[in-house]
Short mmCIF file of C-alpha atoms (C1' of nucleotides) in Angstrom, two decimals:
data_model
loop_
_atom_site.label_atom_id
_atom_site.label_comp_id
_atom_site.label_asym_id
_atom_site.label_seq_id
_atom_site.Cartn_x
_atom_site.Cartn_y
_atom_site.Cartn_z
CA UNK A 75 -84.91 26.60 3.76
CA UNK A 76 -84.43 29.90 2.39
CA UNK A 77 -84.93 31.95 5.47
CA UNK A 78 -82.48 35.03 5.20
CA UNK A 79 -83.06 35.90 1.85
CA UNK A 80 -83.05 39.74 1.07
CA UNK A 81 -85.95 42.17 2.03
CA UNK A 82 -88.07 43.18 -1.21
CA UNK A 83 -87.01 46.75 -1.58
CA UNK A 84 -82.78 44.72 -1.98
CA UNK A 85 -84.17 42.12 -4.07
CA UNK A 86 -85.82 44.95 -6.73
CA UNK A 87 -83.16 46.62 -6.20
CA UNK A 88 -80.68 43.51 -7.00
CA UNK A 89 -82.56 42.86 -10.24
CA UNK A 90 -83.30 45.85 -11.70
CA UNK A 91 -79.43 46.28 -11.31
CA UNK A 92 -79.00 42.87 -13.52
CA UNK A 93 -81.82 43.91 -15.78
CA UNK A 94 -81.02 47.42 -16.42
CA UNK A 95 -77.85 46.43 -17.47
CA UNK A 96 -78.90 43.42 -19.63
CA UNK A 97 -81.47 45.28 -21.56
CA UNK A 98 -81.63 49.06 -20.68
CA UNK A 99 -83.76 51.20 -19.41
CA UNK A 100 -86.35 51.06 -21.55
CA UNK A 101 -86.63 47.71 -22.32
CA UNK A 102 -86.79 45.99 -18.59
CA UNK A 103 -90.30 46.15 -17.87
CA UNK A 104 -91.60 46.31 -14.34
CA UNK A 105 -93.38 42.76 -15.08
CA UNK A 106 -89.86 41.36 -15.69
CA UNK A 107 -88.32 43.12 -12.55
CA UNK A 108 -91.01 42.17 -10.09
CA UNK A 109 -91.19 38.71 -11.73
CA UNK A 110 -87.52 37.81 -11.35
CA UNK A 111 -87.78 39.27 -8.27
CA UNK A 112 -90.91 36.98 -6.88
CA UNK A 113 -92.92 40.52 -6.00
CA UNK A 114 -96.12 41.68 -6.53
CA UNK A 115 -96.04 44.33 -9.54
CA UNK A 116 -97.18 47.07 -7.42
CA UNK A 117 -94.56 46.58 -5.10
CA UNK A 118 -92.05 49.18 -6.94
CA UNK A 119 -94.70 51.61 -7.38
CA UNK A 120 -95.36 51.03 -3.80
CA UNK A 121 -91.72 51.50 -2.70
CA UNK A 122 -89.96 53.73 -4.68
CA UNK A 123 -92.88 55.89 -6.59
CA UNK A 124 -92.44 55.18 -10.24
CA UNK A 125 -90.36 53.33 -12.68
CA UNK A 126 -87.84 56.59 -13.33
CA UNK A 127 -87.49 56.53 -9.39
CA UNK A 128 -86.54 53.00 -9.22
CA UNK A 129 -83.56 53.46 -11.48
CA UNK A 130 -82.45 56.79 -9.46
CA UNK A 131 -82.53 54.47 -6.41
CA UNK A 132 -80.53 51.68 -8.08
CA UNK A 133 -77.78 54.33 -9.14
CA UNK A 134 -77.13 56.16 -5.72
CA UNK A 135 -77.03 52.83 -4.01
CA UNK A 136 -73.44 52.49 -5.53
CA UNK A 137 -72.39 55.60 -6.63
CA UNK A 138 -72.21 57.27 -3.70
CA UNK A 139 -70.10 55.09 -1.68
CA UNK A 140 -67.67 54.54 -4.93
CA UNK A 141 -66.97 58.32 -5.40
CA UNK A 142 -66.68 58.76 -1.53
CA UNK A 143 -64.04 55.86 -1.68
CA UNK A 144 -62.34 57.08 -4.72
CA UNK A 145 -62.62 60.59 -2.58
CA UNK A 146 -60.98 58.90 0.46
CA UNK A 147 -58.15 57.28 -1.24
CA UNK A 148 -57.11 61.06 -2.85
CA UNK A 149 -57.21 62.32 0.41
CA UNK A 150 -54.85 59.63 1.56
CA UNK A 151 -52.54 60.20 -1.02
CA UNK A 152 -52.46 64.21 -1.35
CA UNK A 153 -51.41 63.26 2.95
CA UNK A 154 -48.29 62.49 1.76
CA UNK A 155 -44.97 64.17 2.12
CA UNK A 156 -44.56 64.03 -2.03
CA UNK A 157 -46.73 65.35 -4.26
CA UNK A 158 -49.05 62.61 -6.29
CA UNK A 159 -47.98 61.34 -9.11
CA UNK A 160 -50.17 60.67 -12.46
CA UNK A 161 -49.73 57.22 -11.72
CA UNK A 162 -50.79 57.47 -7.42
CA UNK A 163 -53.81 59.49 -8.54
CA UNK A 164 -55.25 57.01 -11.59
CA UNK A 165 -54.98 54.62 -8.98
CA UNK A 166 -57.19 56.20 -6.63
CA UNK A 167 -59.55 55.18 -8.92
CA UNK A 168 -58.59 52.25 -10.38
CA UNK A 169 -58.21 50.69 -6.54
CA UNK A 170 -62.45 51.56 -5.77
CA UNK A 171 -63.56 50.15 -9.20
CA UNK A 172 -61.80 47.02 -8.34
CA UNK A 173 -62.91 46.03 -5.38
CA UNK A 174 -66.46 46.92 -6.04
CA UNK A 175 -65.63 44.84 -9.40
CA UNK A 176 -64.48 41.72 -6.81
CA UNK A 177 -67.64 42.17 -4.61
CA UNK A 178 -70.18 39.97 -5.43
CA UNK A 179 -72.24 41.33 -2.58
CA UNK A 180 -72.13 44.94 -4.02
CA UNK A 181 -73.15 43.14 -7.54
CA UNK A 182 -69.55 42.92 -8.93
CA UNK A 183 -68.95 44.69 -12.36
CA UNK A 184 -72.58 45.13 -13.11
CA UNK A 185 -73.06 48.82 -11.66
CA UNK A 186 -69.85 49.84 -13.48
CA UNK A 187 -71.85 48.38 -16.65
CA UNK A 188 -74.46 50.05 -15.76
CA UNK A 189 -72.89 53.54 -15.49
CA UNK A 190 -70.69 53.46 -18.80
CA UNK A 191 -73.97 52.03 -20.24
CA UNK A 192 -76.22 55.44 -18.59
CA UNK A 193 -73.52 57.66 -19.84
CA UNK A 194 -73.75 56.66 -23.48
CA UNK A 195 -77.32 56.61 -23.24
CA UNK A 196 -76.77 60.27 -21.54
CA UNK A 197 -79.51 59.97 -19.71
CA UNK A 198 -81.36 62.69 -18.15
CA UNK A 199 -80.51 61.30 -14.40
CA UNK A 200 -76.88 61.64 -14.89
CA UNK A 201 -77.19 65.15 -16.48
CA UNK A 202 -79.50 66.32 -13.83
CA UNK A 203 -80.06 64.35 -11.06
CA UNK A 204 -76.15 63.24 -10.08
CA UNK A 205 -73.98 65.72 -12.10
CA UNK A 206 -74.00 68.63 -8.89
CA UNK A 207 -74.64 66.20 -6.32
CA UNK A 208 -71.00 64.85 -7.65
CA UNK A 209 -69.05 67.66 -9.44
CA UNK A 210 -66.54 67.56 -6.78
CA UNK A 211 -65.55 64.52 -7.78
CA UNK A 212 -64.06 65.82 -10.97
CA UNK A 213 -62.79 69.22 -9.35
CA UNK A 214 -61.25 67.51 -6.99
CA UNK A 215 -59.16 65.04 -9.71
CA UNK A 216 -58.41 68.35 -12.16
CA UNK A 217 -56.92 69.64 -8.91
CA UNK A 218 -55.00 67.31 -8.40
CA UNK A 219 -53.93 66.06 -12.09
CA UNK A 220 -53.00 69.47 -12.74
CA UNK A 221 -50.46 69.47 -9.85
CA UNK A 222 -49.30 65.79 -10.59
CA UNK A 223 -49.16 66.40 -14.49
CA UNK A 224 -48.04 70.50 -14.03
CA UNK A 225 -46.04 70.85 -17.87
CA UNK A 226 -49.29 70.01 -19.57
CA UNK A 227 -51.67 73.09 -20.61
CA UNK A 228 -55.59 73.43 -19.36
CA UNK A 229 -56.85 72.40 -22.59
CA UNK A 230 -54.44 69.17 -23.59
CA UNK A 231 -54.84 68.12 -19.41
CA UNK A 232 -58.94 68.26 -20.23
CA UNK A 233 -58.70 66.19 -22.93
CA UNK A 234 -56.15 63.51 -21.28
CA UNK A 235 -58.54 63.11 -18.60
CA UNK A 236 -60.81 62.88 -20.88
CA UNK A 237 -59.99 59.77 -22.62
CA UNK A 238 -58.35 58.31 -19.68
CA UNK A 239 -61.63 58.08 -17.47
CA UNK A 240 -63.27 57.16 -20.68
CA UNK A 241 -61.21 54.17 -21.74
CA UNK A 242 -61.16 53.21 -17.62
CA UNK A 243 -64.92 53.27 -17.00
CA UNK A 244 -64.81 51.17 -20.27
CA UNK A 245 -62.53 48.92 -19.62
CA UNK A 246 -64.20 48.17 -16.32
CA UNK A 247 -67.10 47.79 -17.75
CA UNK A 248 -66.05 45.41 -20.45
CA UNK A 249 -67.59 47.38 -23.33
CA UNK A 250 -65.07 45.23 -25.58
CA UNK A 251 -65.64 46.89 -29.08
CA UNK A 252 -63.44 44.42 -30.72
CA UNK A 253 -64.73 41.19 -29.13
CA UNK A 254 -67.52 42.21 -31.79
CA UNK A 255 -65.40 41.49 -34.56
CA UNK A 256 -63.04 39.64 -33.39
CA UNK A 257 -64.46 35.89 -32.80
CA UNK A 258 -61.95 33.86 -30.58
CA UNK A 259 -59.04 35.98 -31.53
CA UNK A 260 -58.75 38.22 -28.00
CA UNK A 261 -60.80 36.49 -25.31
CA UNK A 262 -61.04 39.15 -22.73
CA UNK A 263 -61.21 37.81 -19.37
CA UNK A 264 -63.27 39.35 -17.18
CA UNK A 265 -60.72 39.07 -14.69
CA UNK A 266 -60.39 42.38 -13.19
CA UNK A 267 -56.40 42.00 -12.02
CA UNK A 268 -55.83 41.34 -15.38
CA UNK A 269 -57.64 44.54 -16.67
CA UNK A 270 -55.91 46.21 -14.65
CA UNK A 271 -52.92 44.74 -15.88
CA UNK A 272 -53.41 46.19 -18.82
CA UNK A 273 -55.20 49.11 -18.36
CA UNK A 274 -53.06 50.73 -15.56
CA UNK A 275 -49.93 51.07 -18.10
CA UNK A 276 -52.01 52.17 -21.34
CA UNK A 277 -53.71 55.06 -19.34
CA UNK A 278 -50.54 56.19 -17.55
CA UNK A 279 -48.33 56.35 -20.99
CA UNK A 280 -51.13 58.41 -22.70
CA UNK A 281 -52.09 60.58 -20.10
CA UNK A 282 -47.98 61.49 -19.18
CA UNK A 283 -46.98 61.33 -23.34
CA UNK A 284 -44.92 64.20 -23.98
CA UNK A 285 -46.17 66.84 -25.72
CA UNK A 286 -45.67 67.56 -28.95
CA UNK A 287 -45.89 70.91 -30.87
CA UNK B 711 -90.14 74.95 -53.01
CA UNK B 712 -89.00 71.95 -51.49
CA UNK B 713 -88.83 69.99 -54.74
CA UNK B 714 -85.68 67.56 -54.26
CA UNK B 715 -86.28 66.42 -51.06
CA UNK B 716 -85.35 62.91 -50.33
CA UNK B 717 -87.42 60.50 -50.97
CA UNK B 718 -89.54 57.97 -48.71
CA UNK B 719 -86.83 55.47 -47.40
CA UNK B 720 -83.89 57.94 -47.42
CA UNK B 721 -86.08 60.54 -45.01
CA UNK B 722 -86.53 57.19 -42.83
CA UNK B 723 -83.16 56.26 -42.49
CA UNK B 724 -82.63 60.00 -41.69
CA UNK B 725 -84.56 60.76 -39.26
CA UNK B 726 -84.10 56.90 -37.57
CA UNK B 727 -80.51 57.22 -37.28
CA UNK B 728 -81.22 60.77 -35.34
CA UNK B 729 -83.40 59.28 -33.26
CA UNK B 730 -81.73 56.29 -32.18
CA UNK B 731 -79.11 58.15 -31.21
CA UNK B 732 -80.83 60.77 -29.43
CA UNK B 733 -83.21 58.31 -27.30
CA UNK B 734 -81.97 54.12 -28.08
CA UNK B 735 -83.10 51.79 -29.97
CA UNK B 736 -86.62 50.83 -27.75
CA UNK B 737 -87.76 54.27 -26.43
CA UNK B 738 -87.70 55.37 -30.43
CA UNK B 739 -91.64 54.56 -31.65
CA UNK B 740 -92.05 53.84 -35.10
CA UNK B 741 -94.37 56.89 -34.69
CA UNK B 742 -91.97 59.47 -33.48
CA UNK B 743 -90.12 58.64 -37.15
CA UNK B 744 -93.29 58.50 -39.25
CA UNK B 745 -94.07 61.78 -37.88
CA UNK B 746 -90.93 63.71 -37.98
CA UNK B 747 -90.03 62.51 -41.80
CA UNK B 748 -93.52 63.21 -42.46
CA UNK B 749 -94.57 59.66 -44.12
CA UNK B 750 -97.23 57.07 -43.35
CA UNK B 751 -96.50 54.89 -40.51
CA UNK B 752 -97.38 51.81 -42.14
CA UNK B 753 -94.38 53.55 -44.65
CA UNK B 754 -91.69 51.63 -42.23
CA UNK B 755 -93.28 47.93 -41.98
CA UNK B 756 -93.62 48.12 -46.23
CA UNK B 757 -90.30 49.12 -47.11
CA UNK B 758 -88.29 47.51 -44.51
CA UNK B 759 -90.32 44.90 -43.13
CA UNK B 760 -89.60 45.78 -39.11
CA UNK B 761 -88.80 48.34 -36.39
CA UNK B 762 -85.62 45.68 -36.05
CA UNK B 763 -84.69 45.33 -40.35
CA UNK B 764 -84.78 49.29 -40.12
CA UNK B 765 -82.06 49.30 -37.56
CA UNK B 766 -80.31 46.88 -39.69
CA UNK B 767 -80.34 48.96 -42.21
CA UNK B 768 -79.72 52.57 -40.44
CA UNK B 769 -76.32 50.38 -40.07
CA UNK B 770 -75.67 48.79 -42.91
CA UNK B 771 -76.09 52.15 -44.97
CA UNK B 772 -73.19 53.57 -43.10
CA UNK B 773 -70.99 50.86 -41.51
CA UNK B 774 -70.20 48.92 -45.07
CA UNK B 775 -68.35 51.99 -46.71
CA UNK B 776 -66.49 53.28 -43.49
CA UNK B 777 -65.34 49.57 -42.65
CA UNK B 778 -64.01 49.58 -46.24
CA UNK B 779 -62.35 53.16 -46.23
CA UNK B 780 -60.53 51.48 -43.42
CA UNK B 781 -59.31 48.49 -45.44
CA UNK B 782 -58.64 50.97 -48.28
CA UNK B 783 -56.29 53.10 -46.07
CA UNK B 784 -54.91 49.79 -44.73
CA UNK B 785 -54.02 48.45 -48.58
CA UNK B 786 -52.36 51.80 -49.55
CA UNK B 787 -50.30 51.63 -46.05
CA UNK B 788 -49.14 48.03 -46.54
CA UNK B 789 -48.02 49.04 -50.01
CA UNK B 790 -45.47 51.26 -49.23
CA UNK B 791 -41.72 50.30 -48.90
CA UNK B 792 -41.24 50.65 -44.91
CA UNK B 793 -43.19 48.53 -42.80
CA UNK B 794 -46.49 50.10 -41.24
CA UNK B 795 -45.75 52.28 -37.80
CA UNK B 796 -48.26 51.75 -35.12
CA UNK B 797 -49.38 55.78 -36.02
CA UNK B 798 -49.46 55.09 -39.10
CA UNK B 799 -52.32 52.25 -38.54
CA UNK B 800 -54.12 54.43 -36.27
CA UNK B 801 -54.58 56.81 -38.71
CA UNK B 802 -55.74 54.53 -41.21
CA UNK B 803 -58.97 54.26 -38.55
CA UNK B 804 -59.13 58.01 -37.86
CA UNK B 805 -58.70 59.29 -41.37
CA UNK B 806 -62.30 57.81 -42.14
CA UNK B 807 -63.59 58.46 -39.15
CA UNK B 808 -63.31 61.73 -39.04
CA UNK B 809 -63.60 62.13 -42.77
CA UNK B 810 -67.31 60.84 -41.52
CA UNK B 811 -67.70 63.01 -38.88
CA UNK B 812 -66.93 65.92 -40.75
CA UNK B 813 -69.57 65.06 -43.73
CA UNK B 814 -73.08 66.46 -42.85
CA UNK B 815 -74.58 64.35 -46.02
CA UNK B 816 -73.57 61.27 -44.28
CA UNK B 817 -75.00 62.06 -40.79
CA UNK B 818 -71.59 63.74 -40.00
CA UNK B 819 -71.10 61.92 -36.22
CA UNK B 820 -74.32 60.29 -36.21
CA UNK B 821 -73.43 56.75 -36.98
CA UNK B 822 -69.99 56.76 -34.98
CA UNK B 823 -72.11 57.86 -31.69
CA UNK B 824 -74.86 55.31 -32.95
CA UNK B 825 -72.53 52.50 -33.48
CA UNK B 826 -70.65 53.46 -30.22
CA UNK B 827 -74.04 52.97 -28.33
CA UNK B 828 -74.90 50.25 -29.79
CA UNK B 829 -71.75 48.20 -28.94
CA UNK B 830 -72.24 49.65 -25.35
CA UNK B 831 -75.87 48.26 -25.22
CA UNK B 832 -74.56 44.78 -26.44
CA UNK B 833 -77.27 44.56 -29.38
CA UNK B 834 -77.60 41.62 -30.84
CA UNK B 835 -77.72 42.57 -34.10
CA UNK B 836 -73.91 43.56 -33.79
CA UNK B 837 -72.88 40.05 -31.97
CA UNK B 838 -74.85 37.64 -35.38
CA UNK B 839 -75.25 39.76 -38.49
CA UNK B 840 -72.83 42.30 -38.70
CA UNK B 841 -70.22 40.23 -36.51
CA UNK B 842 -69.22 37.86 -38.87
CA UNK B 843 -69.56 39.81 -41.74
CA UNK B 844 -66.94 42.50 -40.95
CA UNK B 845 -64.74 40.28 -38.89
CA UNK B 846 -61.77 40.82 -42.20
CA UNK B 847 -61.62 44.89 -40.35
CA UNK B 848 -59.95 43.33 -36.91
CA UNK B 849 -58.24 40.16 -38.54
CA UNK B 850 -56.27 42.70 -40.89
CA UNK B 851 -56.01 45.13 -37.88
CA UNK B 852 -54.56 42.61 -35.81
CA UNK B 853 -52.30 41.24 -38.15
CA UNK B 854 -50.94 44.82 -39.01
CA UNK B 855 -50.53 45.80 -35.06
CA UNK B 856 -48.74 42.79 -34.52
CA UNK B 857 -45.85 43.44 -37.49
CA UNK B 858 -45.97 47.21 -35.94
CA UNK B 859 -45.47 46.30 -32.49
CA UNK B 860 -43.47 42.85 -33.14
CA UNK B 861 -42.30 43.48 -29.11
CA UNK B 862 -45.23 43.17 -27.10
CA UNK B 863 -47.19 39.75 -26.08
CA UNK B 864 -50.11 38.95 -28.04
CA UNK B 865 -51.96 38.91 -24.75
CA UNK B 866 -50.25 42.60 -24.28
CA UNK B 867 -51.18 43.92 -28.06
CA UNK B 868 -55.02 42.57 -28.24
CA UNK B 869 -55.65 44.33 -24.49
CA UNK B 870 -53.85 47.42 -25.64
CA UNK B 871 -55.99 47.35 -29.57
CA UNK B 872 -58.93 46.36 -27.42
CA UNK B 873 -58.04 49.79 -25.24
CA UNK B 874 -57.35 52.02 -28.11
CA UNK B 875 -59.95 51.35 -30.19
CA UNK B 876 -62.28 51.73 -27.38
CA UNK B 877 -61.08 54.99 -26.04
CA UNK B 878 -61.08 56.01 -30.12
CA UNK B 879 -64.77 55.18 -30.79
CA UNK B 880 -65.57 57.02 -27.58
CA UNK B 881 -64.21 59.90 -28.36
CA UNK B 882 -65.07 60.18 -31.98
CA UNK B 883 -68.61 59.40 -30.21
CA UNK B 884 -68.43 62.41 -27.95
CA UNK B 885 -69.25 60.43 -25.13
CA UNK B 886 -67.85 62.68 -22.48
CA UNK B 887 -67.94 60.88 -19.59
CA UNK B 888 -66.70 63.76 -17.83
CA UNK B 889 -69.23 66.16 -18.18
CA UNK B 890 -71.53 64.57 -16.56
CA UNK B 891 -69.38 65.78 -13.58
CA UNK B 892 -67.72 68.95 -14.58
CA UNK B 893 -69.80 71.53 -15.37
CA UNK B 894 -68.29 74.23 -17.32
CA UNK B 895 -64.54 73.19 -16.83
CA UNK B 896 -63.93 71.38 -20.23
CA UNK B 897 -65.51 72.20 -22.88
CA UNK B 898 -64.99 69.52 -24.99
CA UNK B 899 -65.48 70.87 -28.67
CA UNK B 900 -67.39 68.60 -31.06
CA UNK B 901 -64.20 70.15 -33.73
CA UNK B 902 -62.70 66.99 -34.91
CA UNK B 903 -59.84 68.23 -35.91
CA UNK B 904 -59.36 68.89 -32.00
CA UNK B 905 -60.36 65.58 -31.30
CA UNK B 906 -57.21 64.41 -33.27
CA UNK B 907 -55.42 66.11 -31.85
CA UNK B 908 -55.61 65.12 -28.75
CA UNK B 909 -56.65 62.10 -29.21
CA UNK B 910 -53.85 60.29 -31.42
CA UNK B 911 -50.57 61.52 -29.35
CA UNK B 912 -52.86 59.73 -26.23
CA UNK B 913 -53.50 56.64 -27.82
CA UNK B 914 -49.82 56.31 -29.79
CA UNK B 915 -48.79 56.48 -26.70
CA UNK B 916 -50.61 53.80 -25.25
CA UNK B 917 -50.02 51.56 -27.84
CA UNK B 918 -46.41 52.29 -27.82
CA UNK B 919 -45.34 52.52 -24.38
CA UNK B 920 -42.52 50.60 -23.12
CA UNK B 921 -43.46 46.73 -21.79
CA UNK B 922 -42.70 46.30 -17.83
CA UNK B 923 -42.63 43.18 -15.90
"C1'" DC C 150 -104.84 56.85 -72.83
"C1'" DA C 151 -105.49 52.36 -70.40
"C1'" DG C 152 -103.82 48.92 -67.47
"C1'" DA C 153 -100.52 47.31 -64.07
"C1'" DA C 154 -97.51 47.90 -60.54
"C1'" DA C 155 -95.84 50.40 -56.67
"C1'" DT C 156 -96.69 53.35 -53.02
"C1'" DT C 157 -99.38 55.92 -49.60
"C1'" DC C 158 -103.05 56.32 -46.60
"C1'" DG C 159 -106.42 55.90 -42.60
"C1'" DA C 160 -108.01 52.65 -39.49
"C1'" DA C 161 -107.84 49.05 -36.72
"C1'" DC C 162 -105.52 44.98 -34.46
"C1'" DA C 163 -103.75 42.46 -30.23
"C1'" DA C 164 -100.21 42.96 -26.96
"C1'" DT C 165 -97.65 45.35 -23.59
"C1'" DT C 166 -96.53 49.39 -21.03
"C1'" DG C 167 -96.44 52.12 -16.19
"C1'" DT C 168 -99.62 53.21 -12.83
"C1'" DT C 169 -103.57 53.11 -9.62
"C1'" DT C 170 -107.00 51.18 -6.51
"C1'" DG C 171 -109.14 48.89 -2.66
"C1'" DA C 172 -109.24 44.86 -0.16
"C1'" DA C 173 -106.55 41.17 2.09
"C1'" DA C 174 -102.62 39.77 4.84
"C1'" DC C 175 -99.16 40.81 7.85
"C1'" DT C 176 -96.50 43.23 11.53
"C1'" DT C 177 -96.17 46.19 15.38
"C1'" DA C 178 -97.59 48.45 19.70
"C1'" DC C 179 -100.50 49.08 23.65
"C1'" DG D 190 -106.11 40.38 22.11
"C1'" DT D 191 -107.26 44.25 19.67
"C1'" DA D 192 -106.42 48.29 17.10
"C1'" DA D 193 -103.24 50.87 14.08
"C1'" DG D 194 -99.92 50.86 10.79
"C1'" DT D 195 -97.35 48.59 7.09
"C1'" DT D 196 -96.95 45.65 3.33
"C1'" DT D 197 -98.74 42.52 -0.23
"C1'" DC D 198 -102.02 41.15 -3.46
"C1'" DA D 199 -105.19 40.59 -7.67
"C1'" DA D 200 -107.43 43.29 -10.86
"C1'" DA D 201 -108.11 46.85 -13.68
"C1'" DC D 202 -106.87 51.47 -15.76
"C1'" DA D 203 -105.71 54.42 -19.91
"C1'" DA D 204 -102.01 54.95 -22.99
"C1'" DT D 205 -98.73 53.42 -26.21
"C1'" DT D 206 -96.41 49.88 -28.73
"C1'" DG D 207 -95.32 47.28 -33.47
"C1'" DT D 208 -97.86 45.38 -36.98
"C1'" DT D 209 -101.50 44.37 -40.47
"C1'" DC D 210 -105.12 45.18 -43.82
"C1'" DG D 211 -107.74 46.92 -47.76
"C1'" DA D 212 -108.84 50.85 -50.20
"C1'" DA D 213 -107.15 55.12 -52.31
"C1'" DT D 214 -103.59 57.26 -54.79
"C1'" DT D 215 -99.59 57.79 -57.46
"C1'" DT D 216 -96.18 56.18 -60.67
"C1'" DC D 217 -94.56 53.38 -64.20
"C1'" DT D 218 -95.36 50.67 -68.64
"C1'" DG D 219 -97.32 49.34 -72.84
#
DNA sequence: CAGAAATTCGAACAATTGTTTGAAACTTAC
DNA sequence: GTAAGTTTCAAACAATTGTTCGAATTTCTG
């Protein structure tokens, strides 16, 4: 009936993704995990060593091939004969986040939940664990901002990246801080064409805004 | 020596709002509190009840007067002669926020990274009781964007509020989610004044940029 | 000062946590 | 088919969790 269904290290893997997300670290207990996922509770200790372990694995299953594609797509673009633009190189990453957003298979939006949900949380993993592994993602984009955004100084180019990748990895993740107060007003699709929509003109207005003195 | 110290449930609230910002809401014990504001730890279940009604009130103590410095800022805006610029709104959120940041008897940015995690984590507590109690802050917000910015869509202005407000409680929040990745490239002052900086001319400009079909 | 009310205290409660263990079941290889 | 290796299983582990209780203590009130 069921025959193909996932091995058990996927199908931990597939709910603590969900869970983690849902109700945080700290509050997704290995009972729930193993339940949901019709295992034995010893199975995660079996396959992955401990609880802290188990969320490592569920992070590097998807971050690694989302920088690398966000990595490939700059390399594309820096290939051609014009220099990239603000707007070429926020779509670099706009263009990875979507598709994994649009892939049910690689759980959809819920790993970019659970990142922007990790890095408020600043959790240990992402301070220690990930930040070298992955610093040249961001060396590579201040490169390459700096040479598409070339009038603007160190400091105010910092801060514009910034708040762009902070109100993208938001957005993305639908952290909608006014859907709290708002009741019907704004209903935010979860569609992710229309984030981007949205999203793509906001971050390219504040991020080339002239400067002002 | 120590004579005026606070007293019982103001060295709770304290050290709670500290501590749930430092580690969440479920990997604070009631224990870690009771011992670092050095009372009983039967002192939390007698004066507020539950680990949950102290949350509750960690918020409540600080959301309730910068939700109505807001409206304050708002009234005196509206009462002028021209009609209210879409800087001119923002400010009336950043004046208070930063006014709160910048107050060490309040928590200084405490609450704003609290409340910024908590709307991250989705807490319930935010979506029942304090939804519908402050839902007056985004009616009159969205009222006053819309007579600021009588061009866009409704569609456009609520995705562009929903972006600005987001990347504004992130930053006031210090959630860098840059650093993570680059080590020593920015280093992104907790001064708010340089926050505002920054931060305004990028979301103005978001807010404000031309409409394109 | 005496009595009442409010607060603090130490101790214990049941429940849940992550982790470990050794045997059972299964898969693979010769 | 049998032995070796891998995975699953039920059960238990010590530790920690939020909460409760009654007695001690302090503070307020007359």
């Amino acid at each position: 009936m069921e025959a193909n269904r996932p091995d058990t290290v996927t199908r931990i893997l597939d709910v603590s993704e969900r869970l983690f997300v849902e109700h945080g670290f700290e509050a997704t207990s290995l009972r729930m995990i193993t339940q949901q996922a019709e295992v034995n509770l010893a199975a995660v200790n079996y396959h992955f060593g401990s609880k802290d372990a188990l969320f490592e694995a569920v992070f590097t299953r998807r971050l690694g091939p989302l920088i690398e594609a966000c990595l490939a797509e700059l390399d594309a673009l820096e290939g051609e004969k014009d220099g990239p633009t603000a707007e070429g190189l926020v779509m670099t990453f706009i263009r990875p986040c979507l598709a994994l957003s649009k892939d049910p298979a690689r759980g959809g939006a819920l790993f970019v939940r659970l990142l922007s949900r990790t890095l408020v949380e600043n959790h240990r993993l992402l301070r220690e664990s990930l930040s070298q592994q992955y610093s040249e993602f961001a060396q590579r984009y201040g490169v390459a901002f700096q040479q598409a955004l070339p009038e603007l100084s160190l400091e105010t180019l910092s801060w514009r990246m910034h708040l762009a990748f902070s109100v993208m990895f938001n957005a993305f993740a639908g952290n909608d801080v006014l859907k709290i107060f708002m009741r019907s007003q704004i209903v935010t699709a979860r569609d992710p064409e229309m984030i981007v929509k949205h999203l793509v003109p906001f971050v390219i207005a504040g991020l080339t805004s002239p400067v002002q003195e």
